[in-house]
Tab-separated table of C-alpha atoms in Angstrom:
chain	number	residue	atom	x	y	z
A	1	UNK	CA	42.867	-40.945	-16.630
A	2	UNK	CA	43.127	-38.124	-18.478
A	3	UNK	CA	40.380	-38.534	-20.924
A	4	UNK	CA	37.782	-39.400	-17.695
A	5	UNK	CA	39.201	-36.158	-16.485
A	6	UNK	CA	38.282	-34.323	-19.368
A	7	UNK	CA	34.825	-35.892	-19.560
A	8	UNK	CA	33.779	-35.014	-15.948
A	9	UNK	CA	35.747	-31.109	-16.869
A	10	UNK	CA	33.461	-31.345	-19.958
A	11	UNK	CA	29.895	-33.023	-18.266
A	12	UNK	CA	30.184	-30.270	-15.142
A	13	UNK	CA	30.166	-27.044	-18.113
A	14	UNK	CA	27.150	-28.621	-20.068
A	15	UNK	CA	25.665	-29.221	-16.490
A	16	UNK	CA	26.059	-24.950	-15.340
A	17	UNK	CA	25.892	-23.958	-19.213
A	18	UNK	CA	22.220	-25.659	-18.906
A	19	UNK	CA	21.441	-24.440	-15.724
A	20	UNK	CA	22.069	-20.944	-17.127
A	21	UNK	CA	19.867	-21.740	-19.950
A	22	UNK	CA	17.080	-23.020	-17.994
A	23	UNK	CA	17.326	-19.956	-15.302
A	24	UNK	CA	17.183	-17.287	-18.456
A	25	UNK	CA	14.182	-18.954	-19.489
A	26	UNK	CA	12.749	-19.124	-16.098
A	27	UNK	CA	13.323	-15.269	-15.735
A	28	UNK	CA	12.358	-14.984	-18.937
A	29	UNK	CA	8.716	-16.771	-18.372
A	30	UNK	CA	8.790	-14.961	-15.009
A	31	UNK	CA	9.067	-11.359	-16.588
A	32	UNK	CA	6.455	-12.314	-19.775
A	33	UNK	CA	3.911	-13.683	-16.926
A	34	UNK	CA	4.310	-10.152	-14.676
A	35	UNK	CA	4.316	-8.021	-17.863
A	36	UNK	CA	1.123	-9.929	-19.130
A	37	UNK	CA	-0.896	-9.237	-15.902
A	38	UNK	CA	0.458	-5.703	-15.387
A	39	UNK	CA	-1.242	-5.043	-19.158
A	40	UNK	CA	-4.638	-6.272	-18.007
A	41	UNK	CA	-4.683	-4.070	-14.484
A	42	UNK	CA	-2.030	-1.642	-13.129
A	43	UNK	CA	-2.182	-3.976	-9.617
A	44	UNK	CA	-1.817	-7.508	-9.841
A	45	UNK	CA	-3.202	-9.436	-7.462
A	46	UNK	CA	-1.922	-12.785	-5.987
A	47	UNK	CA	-2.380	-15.179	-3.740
A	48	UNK	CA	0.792	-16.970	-1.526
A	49	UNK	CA	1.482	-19.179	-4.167
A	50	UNK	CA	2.184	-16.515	-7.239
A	51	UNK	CA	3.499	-14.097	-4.401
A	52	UNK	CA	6.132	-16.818	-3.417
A	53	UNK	CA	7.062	-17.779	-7.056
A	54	UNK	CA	7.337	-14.410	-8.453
A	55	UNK	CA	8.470	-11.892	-5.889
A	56	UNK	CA	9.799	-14.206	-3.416
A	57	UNK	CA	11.604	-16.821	-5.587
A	58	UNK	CA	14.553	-16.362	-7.449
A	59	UNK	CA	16.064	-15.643	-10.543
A	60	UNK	CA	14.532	-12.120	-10.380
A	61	UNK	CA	15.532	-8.973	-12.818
A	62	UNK	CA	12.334	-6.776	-11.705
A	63	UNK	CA	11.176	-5.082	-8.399
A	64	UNK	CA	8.290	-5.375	-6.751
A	65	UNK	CA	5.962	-3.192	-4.459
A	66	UNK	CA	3.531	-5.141	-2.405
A	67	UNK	CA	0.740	-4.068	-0.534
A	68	UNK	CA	-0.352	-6.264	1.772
A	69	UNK	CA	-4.005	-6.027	2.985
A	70	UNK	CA	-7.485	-6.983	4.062
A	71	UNK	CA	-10.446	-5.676	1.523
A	72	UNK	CA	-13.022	-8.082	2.274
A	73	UNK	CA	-16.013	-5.972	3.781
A	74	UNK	CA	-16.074	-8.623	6.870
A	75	UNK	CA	-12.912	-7.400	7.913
A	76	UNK	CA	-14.547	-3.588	8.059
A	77	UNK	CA	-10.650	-2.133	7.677
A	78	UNK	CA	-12.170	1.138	5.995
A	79	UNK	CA	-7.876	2.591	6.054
A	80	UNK	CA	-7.231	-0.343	3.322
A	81	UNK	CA	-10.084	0.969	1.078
A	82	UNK	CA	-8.561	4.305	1.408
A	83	UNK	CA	-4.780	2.723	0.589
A	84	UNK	CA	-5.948	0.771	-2.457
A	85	UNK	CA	-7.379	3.931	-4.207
A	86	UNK	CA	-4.303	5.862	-3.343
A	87	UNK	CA	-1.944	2.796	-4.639
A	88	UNK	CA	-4.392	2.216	-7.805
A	89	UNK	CA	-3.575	5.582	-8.716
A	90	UNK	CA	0.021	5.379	-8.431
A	91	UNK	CA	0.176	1.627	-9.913
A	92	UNK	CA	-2.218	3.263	-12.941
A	93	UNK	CA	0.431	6.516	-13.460
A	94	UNK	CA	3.228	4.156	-13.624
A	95	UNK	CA	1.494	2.213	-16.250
A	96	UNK	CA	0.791	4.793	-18.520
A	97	UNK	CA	4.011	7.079	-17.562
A	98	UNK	CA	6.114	7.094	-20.260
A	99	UNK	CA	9.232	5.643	-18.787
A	100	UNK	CA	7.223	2.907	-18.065
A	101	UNK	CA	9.802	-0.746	-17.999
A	102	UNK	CA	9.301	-3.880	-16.709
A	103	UNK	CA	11.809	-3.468	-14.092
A	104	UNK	CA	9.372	-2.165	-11.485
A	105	UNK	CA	5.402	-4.134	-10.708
A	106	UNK	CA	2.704	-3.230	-8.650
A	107	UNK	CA	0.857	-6.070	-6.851
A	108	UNK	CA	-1.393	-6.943	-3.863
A	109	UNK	CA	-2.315	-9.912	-1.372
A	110	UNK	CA	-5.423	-9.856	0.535
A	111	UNK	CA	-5.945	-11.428	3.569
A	112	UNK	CA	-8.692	-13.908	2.664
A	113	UNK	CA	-6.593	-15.027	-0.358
A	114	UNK	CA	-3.053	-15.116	0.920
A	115	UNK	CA	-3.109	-15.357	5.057
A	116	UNK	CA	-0.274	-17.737	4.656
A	117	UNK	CA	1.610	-15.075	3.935
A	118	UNK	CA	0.845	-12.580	6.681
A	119	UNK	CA	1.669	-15.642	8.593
A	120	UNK	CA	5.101	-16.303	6.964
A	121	UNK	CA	6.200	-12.493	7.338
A	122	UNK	CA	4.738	-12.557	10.323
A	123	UNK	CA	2.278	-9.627	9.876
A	124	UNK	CA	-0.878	-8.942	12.224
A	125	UNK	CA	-1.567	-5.511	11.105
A	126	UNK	CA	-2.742	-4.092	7.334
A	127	UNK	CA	-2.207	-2.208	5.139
A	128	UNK	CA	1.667	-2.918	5.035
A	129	UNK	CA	3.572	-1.490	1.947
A	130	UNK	CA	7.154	-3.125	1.006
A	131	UNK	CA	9.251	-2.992	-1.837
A	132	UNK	CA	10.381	-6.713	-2.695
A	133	UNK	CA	14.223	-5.289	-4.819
A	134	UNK	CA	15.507	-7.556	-7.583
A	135	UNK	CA	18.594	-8.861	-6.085
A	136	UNK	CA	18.962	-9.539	-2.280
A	137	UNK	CA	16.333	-9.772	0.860
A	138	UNK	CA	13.735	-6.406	2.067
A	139	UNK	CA	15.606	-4.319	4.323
A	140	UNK	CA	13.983	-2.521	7.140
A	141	UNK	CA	13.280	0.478	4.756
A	142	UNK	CA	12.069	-1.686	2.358
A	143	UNK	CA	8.689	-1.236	4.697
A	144	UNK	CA	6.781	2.230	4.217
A	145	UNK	CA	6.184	3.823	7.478
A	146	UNK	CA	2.557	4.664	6.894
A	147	UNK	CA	2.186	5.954	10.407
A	148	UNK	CA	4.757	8.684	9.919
A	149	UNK	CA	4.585	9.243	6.312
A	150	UNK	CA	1.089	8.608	5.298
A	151	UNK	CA	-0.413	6.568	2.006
A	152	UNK	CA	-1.456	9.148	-0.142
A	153	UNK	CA	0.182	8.429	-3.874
A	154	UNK	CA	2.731	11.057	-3.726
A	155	UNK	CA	4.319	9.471	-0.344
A	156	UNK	CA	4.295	6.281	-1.870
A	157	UNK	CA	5.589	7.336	-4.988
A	158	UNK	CA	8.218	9.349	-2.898
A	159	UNK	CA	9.219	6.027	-1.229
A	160	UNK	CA	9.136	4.060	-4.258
A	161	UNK	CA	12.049	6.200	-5.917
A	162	UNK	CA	14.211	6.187	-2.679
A	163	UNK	CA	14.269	2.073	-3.169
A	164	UNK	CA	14.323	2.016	-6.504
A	165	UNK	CA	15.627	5.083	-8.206
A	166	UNK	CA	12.675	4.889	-10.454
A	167	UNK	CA	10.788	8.264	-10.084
A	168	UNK	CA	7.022	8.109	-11.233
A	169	UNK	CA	4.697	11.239	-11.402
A	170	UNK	CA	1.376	10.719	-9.684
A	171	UNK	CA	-1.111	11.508	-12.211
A	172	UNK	CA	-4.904	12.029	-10.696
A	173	UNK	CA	-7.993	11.682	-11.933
A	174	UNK	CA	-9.414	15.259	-12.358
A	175	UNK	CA	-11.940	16.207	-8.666
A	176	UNK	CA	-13.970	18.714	-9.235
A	177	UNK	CA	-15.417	18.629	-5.576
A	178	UNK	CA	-13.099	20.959	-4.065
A	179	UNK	CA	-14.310	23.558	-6.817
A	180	UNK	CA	-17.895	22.493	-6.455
A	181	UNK	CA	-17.400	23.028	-2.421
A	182	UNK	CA	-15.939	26.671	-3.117
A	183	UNK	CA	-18.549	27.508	-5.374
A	184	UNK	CA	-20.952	26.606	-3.006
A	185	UNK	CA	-19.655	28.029	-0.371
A	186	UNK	CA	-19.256	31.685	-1.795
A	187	UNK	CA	-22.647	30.975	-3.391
A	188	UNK	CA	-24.254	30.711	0.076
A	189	UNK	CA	-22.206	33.654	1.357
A	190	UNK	CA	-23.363	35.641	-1.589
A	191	UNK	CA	-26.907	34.576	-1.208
A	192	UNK	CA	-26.827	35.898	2.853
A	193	UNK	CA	-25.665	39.107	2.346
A	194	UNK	CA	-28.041	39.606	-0.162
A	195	UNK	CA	-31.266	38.884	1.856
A	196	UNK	CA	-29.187	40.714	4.901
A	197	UNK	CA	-28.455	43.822	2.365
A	198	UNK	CA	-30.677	45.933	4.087
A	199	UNK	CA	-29.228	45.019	7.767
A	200	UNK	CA	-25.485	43.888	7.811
A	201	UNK	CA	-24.778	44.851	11.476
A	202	UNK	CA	-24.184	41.116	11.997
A	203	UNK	CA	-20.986	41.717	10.591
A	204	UNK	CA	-19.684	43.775	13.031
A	205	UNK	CA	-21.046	41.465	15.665
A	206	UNK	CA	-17.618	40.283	18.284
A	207	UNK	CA	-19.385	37.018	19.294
A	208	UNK	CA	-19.342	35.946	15.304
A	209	UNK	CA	-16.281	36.829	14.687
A	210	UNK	CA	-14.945	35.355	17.876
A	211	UNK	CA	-16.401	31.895	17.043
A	212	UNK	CA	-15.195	31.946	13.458
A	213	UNK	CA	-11.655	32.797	15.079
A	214	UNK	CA	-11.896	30.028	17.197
A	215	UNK	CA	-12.843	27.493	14.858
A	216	UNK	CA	-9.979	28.236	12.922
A	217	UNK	CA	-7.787	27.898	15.987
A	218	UNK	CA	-9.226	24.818	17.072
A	219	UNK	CA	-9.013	22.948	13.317
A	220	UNK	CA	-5.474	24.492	12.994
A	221	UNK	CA	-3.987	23.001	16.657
A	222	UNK	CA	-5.924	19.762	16.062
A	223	UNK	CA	-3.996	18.942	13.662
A	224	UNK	CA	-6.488	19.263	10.443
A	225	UNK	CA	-3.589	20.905	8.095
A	226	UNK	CA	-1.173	17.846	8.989
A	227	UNK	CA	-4.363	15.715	7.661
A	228	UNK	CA	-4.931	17.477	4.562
A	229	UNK	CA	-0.457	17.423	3.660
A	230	UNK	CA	-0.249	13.705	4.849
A	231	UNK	CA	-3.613	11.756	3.800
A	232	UNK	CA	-3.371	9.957	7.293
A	233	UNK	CA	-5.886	6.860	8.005
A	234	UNK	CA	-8.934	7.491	9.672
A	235	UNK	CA	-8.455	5.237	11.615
A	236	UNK	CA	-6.605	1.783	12.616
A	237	UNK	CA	-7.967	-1.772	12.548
A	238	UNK	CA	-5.998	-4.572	13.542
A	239	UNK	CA	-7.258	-7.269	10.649
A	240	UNK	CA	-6.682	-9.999	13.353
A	241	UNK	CA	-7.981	-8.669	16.713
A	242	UNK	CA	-10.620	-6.432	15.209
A	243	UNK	CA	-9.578	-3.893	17.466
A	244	UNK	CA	-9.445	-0.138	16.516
A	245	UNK	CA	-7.417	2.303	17.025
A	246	UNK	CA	-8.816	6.183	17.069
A	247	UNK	CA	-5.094	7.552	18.591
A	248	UNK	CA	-1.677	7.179	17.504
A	249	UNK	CA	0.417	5.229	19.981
A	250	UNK	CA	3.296	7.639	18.265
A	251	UNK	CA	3.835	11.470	18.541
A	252	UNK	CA	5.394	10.809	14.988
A	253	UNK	CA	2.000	10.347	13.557
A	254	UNK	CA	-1.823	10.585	14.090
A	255	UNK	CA	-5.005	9.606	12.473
A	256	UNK	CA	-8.344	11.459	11.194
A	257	UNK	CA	-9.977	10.302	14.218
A	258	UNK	CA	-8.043	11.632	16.436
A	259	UNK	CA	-7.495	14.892	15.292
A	260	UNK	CA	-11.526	15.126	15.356
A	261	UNK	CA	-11.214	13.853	19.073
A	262	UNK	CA	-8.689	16.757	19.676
A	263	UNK	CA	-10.429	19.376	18.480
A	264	UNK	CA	-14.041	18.224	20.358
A	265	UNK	CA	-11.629	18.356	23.853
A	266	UNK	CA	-10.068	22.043	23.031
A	267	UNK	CA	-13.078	23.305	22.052
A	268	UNK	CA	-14.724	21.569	25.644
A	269	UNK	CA	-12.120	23.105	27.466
A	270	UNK	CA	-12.545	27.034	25.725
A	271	UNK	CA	-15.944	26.372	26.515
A	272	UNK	CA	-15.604	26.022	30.387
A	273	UNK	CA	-13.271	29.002	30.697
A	274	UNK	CA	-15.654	31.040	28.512
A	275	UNK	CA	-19.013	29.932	31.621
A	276	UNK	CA	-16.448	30.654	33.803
A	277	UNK	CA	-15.766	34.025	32.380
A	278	UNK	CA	-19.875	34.262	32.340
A	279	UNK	CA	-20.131	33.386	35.736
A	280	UNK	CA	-18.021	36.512	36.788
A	281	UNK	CA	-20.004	39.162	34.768
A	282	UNK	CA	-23.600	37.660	35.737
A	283	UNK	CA	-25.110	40.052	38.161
A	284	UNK	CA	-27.851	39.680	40.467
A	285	UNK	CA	-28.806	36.089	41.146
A	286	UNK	CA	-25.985	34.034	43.095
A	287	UNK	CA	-27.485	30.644	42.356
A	288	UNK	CA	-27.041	31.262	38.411
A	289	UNK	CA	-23.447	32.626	39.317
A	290	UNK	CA	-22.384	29.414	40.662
A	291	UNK	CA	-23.915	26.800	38.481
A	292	UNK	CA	-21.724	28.518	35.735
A	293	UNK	CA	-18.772	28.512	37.575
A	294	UNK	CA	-19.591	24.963	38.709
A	295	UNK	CA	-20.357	23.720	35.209
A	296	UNK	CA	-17.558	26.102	33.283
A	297	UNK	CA	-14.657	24.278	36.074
A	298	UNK	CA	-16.149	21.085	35.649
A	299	UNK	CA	-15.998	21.404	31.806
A	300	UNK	CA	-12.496	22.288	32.091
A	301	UNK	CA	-11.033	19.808	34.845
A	302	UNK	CA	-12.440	16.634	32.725
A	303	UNK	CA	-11.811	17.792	29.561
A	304	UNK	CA	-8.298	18.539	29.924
A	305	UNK	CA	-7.697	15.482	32.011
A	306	UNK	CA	-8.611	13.661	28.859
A	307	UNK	CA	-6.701	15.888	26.340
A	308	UNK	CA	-3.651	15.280	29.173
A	309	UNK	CA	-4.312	11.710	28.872
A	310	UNK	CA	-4.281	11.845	25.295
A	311	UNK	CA	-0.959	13.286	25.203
A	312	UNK	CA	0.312	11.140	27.798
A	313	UNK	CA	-0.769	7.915	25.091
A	314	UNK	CA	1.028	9.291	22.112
A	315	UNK	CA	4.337	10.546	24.321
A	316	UNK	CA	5.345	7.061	26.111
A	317	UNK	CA	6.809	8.065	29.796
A	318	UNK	CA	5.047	11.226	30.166
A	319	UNK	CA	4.591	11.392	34.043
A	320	UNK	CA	1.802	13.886	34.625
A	321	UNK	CA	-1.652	13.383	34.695
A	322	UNK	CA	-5.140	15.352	36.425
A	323	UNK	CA	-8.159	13.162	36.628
A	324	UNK	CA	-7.444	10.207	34.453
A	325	UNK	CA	-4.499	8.403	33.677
């Protein structure tokens, strides 16, 4: 009895002992595959099957950001063209960073190659950013909130170390259009005053400086500055519906779109109170007088009604509305 004892004791240690063996050199494989594939391009792509046998599937040593998202041009989602160059760049500066390990991958499933898994995850929307960790399932801030946060490289990057503790520095390739912009721009300056040298009164002109004033204002309040700090979307596609999105349905974040949509309606309403202003000074004919006022209260009941309605999309329970609800 003894000795069958000791040869089912002995049997059951080879039996874990070479299940230990053969899980190393799965991992093993697993690691040399990713590591191969991360040397030919900083994102590797996959379809369901290689995203369910080497981010989904354990054993597992290695963490994985995935963007999930729809490139093909039928799918016209212009936001994931703008996501992939942002994650390129940060997949391509963790590549070449110097701390560089195999510990942390960069991959992607499209749409028309992997809609099994949108299906399985149960994902209708794209881009969608997650961080698939080593050990254990995604969490719910193992999802990038791109609606709050933006995609630009840095905010992913930013994300990336508080899931992983792995901080990368987002190296860009050098843009020299901003420069190119400024030296135009002070080139064309430059190039009025000099055919105005001889009459520069425009620059002491109210109505100029006015608009210029309010141009600012109306870029600043629209939300331009929160663009240019958070690399928002332009815009929101729904891969499945084809339906787009030009506003936030959150006052936590907003697209390009929108802000664009903002600005038009401030600058609509300005306009009516400045005919109304108009309408008041005009002196003489009566008729002119109240097509101004007319126009200038027209301009500003609809167009607030729809910057009011705006508002009353983005902040859920607002009660108040004018013209349009």
């Amino acid at each position: 009895m003894a000795t069958v004892n000791a040869f089912f004791l002995v049997s059951a240690i080879l039996l874990i002992f070479t299940g230990f063996i053969d899980a190393a050199d799965s991992l093993g494989d697993k690691v040399s595959q990713m590591t191969e594939w991360n040397n030919k391009k900083a994102v590797i792509r996959m379809n369901g099957d290689k995203f369910r046998q080497y981010v989904k599937t354990t054993p597992k040593n290695y963490s994985v950001i995935v963007m999930l998202t729809a490139l093909q041009a039928q799918r016209q989602c212009s936001v994931c063209k703008q996501a992939n160059d942002e994650y390129t760049i940060l997949a391509n500066s963790w590549r070449y960073y110097q701390q560089y390990s195999n510990k942390l991958f960069f991959a992607m499933v499209d749409y028309d190659e992997g809609s099994d898994v949108f299906s399985s995850m149960k994902i209708n929307t794209a881009p969608v950013f997650m961080h698939f960790p080593a050990k254990g399932k995604p969490k719910k801030g193992d999802t990038l909130d791109i609606h709050r946060v933006g995609f630009s490289a840095e905010q992913i990057a930013k994300w990336v170390a508080e899931r992983t503790d792995i901080n990368i520095r987002v190296f860009r390739p050098t843009n020299y259009s901003g420069t190119l912009a400024l030296a135009l721009l002070f080139a064309l300056i430059g190039g009025l005053l000099y055919l105005k040298r001889n009459n520069l009164e425009f620059l002491y002109n109210k109505t100029v400086w006015g608009g210029l004033a309010l141009f600012v204002i109306f870029a600043m309040t629209s939300g331009q500055m929160w663009n240019h700090i958070r690399g928002p979307p332009v815009m929101h596609k729904n891969p499945s519906t084809g339906q787009i999105n030009y506003i936030h349905g959150s006052s936590q974040g907003q697209f390009i779109a929108e802000t664009y949509i903002v600005f038009f309606l401030n600058a609509a309403v300005v306009g009516g109170f400045v005919l109304l202003n108009e309408a008041n000074s005009v002196k003489g004919d009566p008729g002119k007088k109240r097509i101004l006022s007319m126009v200038g209260l027209g301009f500003v009941a609809i167009f607030f009604s729809l910057l009011l309605s705006v508002f009353r999309s983005k902040y859920q329970g607002y009660p108040y509305s004018f013209l349009f609800k």
